[in-house]
Tab-separated table of C-alpha atoms in Angstrom:
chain	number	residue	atom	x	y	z
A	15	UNK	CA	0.000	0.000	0.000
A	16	UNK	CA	1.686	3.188	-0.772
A	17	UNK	CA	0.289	6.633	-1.112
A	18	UNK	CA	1.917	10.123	-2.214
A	19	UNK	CA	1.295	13.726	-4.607
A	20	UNK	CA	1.706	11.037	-8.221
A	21	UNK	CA	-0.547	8.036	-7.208
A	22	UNK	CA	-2.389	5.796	-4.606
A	23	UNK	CA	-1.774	1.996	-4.759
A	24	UNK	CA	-4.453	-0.746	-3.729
A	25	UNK	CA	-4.532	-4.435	-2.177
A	26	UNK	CA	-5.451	-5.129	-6.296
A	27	UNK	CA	-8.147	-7.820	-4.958
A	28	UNK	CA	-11.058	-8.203	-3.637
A	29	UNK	CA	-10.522	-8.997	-0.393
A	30	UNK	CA	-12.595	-8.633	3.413
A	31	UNK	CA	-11.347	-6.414	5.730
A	32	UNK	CA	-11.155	-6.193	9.378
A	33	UNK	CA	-9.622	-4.075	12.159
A	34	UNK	CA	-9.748	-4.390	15.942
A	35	UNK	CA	-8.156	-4.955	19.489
A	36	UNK	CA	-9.328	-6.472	22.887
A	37	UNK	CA	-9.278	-10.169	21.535
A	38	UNK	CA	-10.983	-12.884	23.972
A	39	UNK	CA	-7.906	-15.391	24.994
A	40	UNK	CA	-9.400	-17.029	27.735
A	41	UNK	CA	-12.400	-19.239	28.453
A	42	UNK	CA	-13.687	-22.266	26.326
A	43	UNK	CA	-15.193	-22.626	23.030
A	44	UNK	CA	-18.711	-21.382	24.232
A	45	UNK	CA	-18.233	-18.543	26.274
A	46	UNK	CA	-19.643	-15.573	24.223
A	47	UNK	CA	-22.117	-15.526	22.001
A	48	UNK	CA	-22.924	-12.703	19.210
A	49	UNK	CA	-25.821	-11.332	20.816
A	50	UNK	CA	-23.898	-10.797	23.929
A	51	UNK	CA	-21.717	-9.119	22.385
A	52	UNK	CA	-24.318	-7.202	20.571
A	53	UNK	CA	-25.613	-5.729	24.116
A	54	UNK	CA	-21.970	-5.133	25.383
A	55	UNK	CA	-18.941	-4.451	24.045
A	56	UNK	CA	-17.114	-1.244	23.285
A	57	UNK	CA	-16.185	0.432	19.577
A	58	UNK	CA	-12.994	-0.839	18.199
A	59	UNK	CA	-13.217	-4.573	19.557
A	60	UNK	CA	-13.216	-7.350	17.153
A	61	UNK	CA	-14.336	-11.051	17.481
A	62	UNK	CA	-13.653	-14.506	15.400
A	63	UNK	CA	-17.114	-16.262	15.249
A	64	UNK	CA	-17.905	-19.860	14.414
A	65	UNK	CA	-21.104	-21.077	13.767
A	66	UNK	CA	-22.974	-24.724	13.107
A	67	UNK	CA	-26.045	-24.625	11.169
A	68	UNK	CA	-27.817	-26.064	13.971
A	69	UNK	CA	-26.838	-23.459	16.734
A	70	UNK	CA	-29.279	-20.807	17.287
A	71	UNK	CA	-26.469	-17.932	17.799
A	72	UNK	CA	-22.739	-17.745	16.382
A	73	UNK	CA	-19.967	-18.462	19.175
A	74	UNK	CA	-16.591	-16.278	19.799
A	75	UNK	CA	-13.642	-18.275	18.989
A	76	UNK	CA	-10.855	-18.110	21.345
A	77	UNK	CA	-7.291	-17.068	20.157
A	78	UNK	CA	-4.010	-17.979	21.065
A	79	UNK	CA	-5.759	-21.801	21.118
A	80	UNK	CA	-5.924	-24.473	18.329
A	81	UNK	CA	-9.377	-25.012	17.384
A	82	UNK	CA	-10.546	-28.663	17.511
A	83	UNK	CA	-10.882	-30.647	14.703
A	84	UNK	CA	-14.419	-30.851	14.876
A	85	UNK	CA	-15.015	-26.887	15.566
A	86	UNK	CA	-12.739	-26.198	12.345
A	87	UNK	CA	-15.223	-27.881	9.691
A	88	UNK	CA	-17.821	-24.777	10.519
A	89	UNK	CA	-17.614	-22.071	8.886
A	90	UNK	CA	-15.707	-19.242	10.454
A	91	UNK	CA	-15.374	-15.292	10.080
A	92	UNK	CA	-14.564	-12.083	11.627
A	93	UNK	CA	-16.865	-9.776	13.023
A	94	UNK	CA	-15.711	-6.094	14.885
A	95	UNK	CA	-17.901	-3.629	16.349
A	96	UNK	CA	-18.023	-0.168	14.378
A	97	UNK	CA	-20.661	2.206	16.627
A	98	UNK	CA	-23.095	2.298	19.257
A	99	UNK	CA	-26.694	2.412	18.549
A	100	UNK	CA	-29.120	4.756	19.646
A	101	UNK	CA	-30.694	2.261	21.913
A	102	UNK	CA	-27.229	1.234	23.296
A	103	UNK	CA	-26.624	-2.172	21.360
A	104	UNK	CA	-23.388	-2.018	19.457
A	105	UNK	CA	-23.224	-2.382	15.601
A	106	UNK	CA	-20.579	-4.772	13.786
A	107	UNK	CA	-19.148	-5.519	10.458
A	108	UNK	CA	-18.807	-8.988	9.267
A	109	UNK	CA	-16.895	-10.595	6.832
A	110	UNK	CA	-17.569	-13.672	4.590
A	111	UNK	CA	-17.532	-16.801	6.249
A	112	UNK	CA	-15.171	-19.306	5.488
A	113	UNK	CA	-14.551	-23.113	6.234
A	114	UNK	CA	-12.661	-23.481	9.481
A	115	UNK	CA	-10.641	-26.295	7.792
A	116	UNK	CA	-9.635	-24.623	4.464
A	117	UNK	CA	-8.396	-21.731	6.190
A	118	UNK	CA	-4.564	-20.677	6.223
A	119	UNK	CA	-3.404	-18.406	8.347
A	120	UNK	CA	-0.309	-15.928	7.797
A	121	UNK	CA	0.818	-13.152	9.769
A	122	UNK	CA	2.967	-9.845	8.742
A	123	UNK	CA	4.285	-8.615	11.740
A	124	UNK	CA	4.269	-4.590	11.971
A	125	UNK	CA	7.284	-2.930	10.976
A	126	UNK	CA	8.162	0.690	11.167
A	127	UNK	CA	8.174	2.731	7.715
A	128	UNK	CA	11.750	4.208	7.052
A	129	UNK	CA	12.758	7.283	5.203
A	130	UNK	CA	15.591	6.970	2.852
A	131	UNK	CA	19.210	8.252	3.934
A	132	UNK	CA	21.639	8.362	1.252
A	133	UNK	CA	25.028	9.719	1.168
A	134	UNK	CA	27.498	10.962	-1.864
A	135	UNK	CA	30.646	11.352	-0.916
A	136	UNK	CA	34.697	12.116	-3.052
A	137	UNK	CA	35.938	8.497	-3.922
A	138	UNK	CA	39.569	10.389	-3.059
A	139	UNK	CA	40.123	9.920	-6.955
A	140	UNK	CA	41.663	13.152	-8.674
A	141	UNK	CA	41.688	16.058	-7.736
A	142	UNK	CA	39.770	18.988	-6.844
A	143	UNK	CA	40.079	22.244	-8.821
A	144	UNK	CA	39.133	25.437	-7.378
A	145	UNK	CA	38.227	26.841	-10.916
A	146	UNK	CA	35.303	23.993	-11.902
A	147	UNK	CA	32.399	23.718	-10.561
A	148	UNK	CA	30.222	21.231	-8.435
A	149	UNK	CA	27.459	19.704	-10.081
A	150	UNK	CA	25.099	17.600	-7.874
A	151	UNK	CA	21.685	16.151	-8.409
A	152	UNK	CA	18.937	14.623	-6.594
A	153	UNK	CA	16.636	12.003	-8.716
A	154	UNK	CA	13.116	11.006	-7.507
A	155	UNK	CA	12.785	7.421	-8.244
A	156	UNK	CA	9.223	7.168	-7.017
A	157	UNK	CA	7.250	4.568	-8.426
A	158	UNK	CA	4.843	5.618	-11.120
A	159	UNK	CA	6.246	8.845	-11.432
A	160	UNK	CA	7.874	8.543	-14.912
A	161	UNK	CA	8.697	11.784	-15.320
A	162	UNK	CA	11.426	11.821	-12.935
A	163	UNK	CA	12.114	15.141	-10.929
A	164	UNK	CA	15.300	16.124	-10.886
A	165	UNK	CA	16.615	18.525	-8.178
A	166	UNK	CA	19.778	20.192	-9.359
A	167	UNK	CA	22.320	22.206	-7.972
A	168	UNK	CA	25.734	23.830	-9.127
A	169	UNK	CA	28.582	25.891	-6.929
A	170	UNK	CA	31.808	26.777	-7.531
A	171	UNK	CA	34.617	25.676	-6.174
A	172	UNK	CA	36.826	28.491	-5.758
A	173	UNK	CA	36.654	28.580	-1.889
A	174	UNK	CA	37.080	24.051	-2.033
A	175	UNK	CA	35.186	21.221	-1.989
A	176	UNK	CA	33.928	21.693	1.749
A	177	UNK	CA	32.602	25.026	1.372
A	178	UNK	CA	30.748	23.963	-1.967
A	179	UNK	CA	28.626	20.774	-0.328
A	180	UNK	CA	27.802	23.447	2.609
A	181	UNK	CA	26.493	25.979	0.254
A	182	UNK	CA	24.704	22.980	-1.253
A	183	UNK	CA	23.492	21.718	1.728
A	184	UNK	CA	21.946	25.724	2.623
A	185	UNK	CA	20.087	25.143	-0.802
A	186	UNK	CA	18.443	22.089	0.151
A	187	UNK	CA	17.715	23.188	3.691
A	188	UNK	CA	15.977	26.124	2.101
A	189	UNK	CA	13.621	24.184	0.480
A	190	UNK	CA	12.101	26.697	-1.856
A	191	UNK	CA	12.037	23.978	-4.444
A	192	UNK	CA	9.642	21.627	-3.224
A	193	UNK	CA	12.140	19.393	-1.857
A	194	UNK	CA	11.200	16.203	-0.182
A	195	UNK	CA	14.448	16.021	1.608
A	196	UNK	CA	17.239	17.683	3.820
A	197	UNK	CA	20.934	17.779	4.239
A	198	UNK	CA	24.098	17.471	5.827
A	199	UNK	CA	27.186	18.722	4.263
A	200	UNK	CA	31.210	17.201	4.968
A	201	UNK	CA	34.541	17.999	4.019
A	202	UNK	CA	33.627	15.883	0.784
A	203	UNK	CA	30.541	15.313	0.638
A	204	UNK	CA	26.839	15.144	1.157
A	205	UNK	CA	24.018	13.451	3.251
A	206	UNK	CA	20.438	13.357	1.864
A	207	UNK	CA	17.516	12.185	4.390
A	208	UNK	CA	13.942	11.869	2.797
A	209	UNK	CA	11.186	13.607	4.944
A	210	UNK	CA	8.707	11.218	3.140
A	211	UNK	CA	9.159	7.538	3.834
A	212	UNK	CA	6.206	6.801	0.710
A	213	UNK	CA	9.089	8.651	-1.854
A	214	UNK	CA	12.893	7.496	-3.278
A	215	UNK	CA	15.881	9.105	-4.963
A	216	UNK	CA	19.342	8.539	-6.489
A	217	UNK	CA	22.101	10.707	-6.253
A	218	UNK	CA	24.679	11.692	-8.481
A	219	UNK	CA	27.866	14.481	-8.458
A	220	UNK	CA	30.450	15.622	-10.714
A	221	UNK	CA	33.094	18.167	-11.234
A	222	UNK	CA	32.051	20.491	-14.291
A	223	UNK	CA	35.028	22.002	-16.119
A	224	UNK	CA	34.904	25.549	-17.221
A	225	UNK	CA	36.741	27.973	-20.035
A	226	UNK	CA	38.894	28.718	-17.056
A	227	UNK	CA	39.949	24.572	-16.151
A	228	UNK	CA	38.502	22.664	-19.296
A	229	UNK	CA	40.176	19.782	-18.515
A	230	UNK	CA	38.510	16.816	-16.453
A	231	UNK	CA	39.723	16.335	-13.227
A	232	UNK	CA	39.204	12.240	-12.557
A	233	UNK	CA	37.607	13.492	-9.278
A	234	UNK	CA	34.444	11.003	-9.076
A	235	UNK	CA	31.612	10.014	-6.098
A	236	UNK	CA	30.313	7.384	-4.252
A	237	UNK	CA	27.100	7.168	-3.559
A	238	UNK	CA	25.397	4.731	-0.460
A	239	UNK	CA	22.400	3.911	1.106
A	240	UNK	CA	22.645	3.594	4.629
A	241	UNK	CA	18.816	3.437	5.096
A	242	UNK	CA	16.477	2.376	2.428
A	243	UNK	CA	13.273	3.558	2.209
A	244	UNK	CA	10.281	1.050	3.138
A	245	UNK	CA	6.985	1.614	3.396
A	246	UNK	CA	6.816	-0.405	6.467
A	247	UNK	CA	4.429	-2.806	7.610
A	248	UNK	CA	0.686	-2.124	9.393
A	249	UNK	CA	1.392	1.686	9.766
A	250	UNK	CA	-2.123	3.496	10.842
A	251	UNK	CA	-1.664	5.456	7.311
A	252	UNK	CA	-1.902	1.815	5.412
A	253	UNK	CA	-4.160	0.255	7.729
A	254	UNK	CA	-6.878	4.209	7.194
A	255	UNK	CA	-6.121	3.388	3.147
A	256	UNK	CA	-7.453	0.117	3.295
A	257	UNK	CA	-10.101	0.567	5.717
A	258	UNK	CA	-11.185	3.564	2.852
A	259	UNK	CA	-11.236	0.380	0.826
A	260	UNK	CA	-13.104	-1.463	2.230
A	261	UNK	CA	-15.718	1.267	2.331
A	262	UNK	CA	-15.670	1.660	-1.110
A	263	UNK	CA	-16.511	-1.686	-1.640
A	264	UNK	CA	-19.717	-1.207	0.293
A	265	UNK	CA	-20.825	1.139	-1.616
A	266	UNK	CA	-20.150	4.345	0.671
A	267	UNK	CA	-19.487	7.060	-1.746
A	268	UNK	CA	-18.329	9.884	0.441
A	269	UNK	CA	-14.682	8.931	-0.012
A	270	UNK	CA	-15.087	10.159	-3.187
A	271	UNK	CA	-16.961	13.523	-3.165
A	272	UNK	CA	-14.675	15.766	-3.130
A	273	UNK	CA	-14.702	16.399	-7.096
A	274	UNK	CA	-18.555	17.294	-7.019
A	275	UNK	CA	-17.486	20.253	-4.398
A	276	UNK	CA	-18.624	18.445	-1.162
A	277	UNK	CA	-16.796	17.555	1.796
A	278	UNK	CA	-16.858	13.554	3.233
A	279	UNK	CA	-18.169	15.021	6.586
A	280	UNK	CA	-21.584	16.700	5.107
A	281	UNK	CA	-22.556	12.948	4.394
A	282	UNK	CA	-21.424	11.717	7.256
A	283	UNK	CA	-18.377	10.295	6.749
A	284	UNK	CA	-17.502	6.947	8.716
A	285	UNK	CA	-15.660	6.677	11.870
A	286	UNK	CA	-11.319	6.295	11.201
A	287	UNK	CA	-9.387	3.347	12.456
A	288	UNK	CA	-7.953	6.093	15.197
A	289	UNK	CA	-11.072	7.420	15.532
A	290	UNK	CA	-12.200	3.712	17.437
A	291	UNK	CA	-9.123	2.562	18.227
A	292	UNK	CA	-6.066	3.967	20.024
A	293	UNK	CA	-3.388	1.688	18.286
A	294	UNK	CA	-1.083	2.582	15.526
A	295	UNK	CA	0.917	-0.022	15.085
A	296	UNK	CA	-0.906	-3.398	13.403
A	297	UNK	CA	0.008	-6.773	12.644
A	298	UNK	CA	-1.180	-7.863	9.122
A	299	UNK	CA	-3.093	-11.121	9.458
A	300	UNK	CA	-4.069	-12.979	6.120
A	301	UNK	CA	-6.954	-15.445	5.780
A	302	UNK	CA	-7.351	-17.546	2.730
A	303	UNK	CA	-9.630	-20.128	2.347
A	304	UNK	CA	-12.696	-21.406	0.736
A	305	UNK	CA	-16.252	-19.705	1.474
A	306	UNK	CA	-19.003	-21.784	1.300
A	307	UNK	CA	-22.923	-21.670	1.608
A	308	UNK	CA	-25.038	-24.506	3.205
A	309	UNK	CA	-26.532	-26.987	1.176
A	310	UNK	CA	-28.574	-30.293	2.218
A	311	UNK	CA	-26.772	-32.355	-0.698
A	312	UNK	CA	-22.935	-31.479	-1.683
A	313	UNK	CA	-24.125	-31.439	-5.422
A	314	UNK	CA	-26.046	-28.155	-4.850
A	315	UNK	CA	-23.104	-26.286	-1.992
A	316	UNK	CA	-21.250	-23.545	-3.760
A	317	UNK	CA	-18.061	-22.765	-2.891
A	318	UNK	CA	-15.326	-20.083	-3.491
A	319	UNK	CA	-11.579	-19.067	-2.825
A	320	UNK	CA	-11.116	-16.029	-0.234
A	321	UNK	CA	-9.104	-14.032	1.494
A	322	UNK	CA	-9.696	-11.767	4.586
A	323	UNK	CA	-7.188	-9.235	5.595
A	324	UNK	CA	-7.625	-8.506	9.838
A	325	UNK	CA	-5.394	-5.776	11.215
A	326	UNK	CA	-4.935	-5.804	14.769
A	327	UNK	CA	-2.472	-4.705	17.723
A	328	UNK	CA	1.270	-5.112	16.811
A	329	UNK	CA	2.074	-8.235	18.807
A	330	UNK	CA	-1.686	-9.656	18.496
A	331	UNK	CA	-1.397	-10.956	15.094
A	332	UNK	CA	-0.217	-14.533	16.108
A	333	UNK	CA	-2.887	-15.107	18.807
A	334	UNK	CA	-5.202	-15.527	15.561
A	335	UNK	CA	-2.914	-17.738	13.435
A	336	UNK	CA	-2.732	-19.831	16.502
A	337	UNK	CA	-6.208	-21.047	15.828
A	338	UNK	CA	-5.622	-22.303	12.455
A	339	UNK	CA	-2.498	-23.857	13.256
């Protein structure tokens, strides 16, 4: 999932969604049922139910526990409470059930998002001549932006090499060009540290003869990336995008309004993941399995290949794979 100024990436599939902390690890297999849950809970909680055709109300699944053999041939799916109504009762999401048994479970465990750090820096090859100049460049290499901005910037080196990344360095720092970045000057060279971990860049440098010194100088650069950039993994920006998603795919249009001159909030907007939740860090838990609806013969049950996507609490994430394990 990645989002910036040039373009907004999505999962690509359909796929469920749910978010949520507060997961029940204790008690047995018949502890909770929904409508218990239904008359009291708390926004932002979220629940695995399993249900048999013959039970009357669906039944929280534990976490953190194996589910018996037995308990895994019903269907199973997640369900996470979204409001409060009016006369108390709390409202939930659900997604699409699947069979217990078909199920696999993965988890992504959360991972900070990084911002690029790259440093150029003399190769001691050459040497420096006081009448050239310094020609460095920063290159956005941010996917889907094919037109490649270029940030470039030129100083002489009459006073040396030092004095020429430091005026370089006040150029960046001044940001009047848009820049995405900042820097650090040395005796030879330069530090570049993105202030947006969703956007990339290469860096290149070169002495530029003049009429004055035409001839090259064999001074090159070397350029390395001490931090890469990464997007990370269950940041509260990803887990909002795909929560927008999964709106979308309901049919709630006010994600999209702004073009017709009206804000999100005048239709009443839906709740945010902070809005219900306080954490933003998230484990990315993947279900895939196959969804199913009941049938009295097998010749007339249709089934299908799915995939739910559950974000919860960094840490949480294997408490739910534990159940399919």
């Amino acid at each position: 999932m990645q989002k910036n100024r040039f373009f907004k990436s999505t999962i690509g599939k359909d796929v469920d969604f749910a978010f949520g902390s507060n997961l029940p690890v204790a008690g047995s297999t018949t502890d909770i049922e929904l409508n218990e849950v239904i008359a009291s809970s708390a926004v932002g909680r979220l629940y695995l139910w399993r249900v048999d055709e013959n039970d009357v109300q669906p039944y929280a699944v534990v976490v953190n526990t194996g589910l018996s053999t037995a308990l895994k041939k019903q269907p199973i799916y997640v369900g996470y409470v979204v409001g409060q109504n009016a006369d108390g009762t709390y409202r939930m999401r659900y997604t699409s059930p699947m069979i217990g048994n078909t199920i696999t479970a993965t988890v992504n465990a959360y991972a900070a998002a990084t911002a690029q750090v790259t440093e150029c820096v003399n190769s001691g090859l050459g040497t420096i001549s006081s009448q050239q100049m310094l020609s460095f460049k920063v290159i956005e290499l941010t996917p889907q932006n094919s037109n490649l901005p270029i940030w470039d910037y030129e100083q002489s080196l009459i006073y040396g090499e030092a004095q020429a990344w430091t005026n370089i360095a006040a150029k960046i720092n001044a940001a009047k060009d848009d820049e995405f970045f900042t820097a650090v000057a040395s005796a030879t060279g330069i530090t570049i540290t993105s202030t947006d971990v969703t956007r990339s860049f290469k860096l290149t440098a070169t002495t530029v003869p003049t009429k004055a010194d035409p001839d090259e100088s064999g001074v090159t650069y070397t350029v390395t990336t001490t931090t890469p950039q990464s997007l990370g993994i269950g940041t509260l920006a990803q887990v909002e995008e795909i929560w927008k998603q999964a709106q979308i795919r309901d049919g709630v249009g006010t994600q999209y309004t702004h073009d017709s001159l009206a804000n999100p909030s005048e239709f009443g907007a839906p709740s945010t993941v902070a809005g219900m939740i306080a954490t933003t860090q998230f484990d990315m838990v993947t279900l895939r399995g196959v969804k199913a609806e009941w049938s009295p013969t097998p010749k007339g049950q249709h089934s299908q290949e799915y995939t739910t996507l559950i974000a919860v609490p960094s840490g949480e994430g294997a408490k739910i794979v534990a159940i399919f394990a």
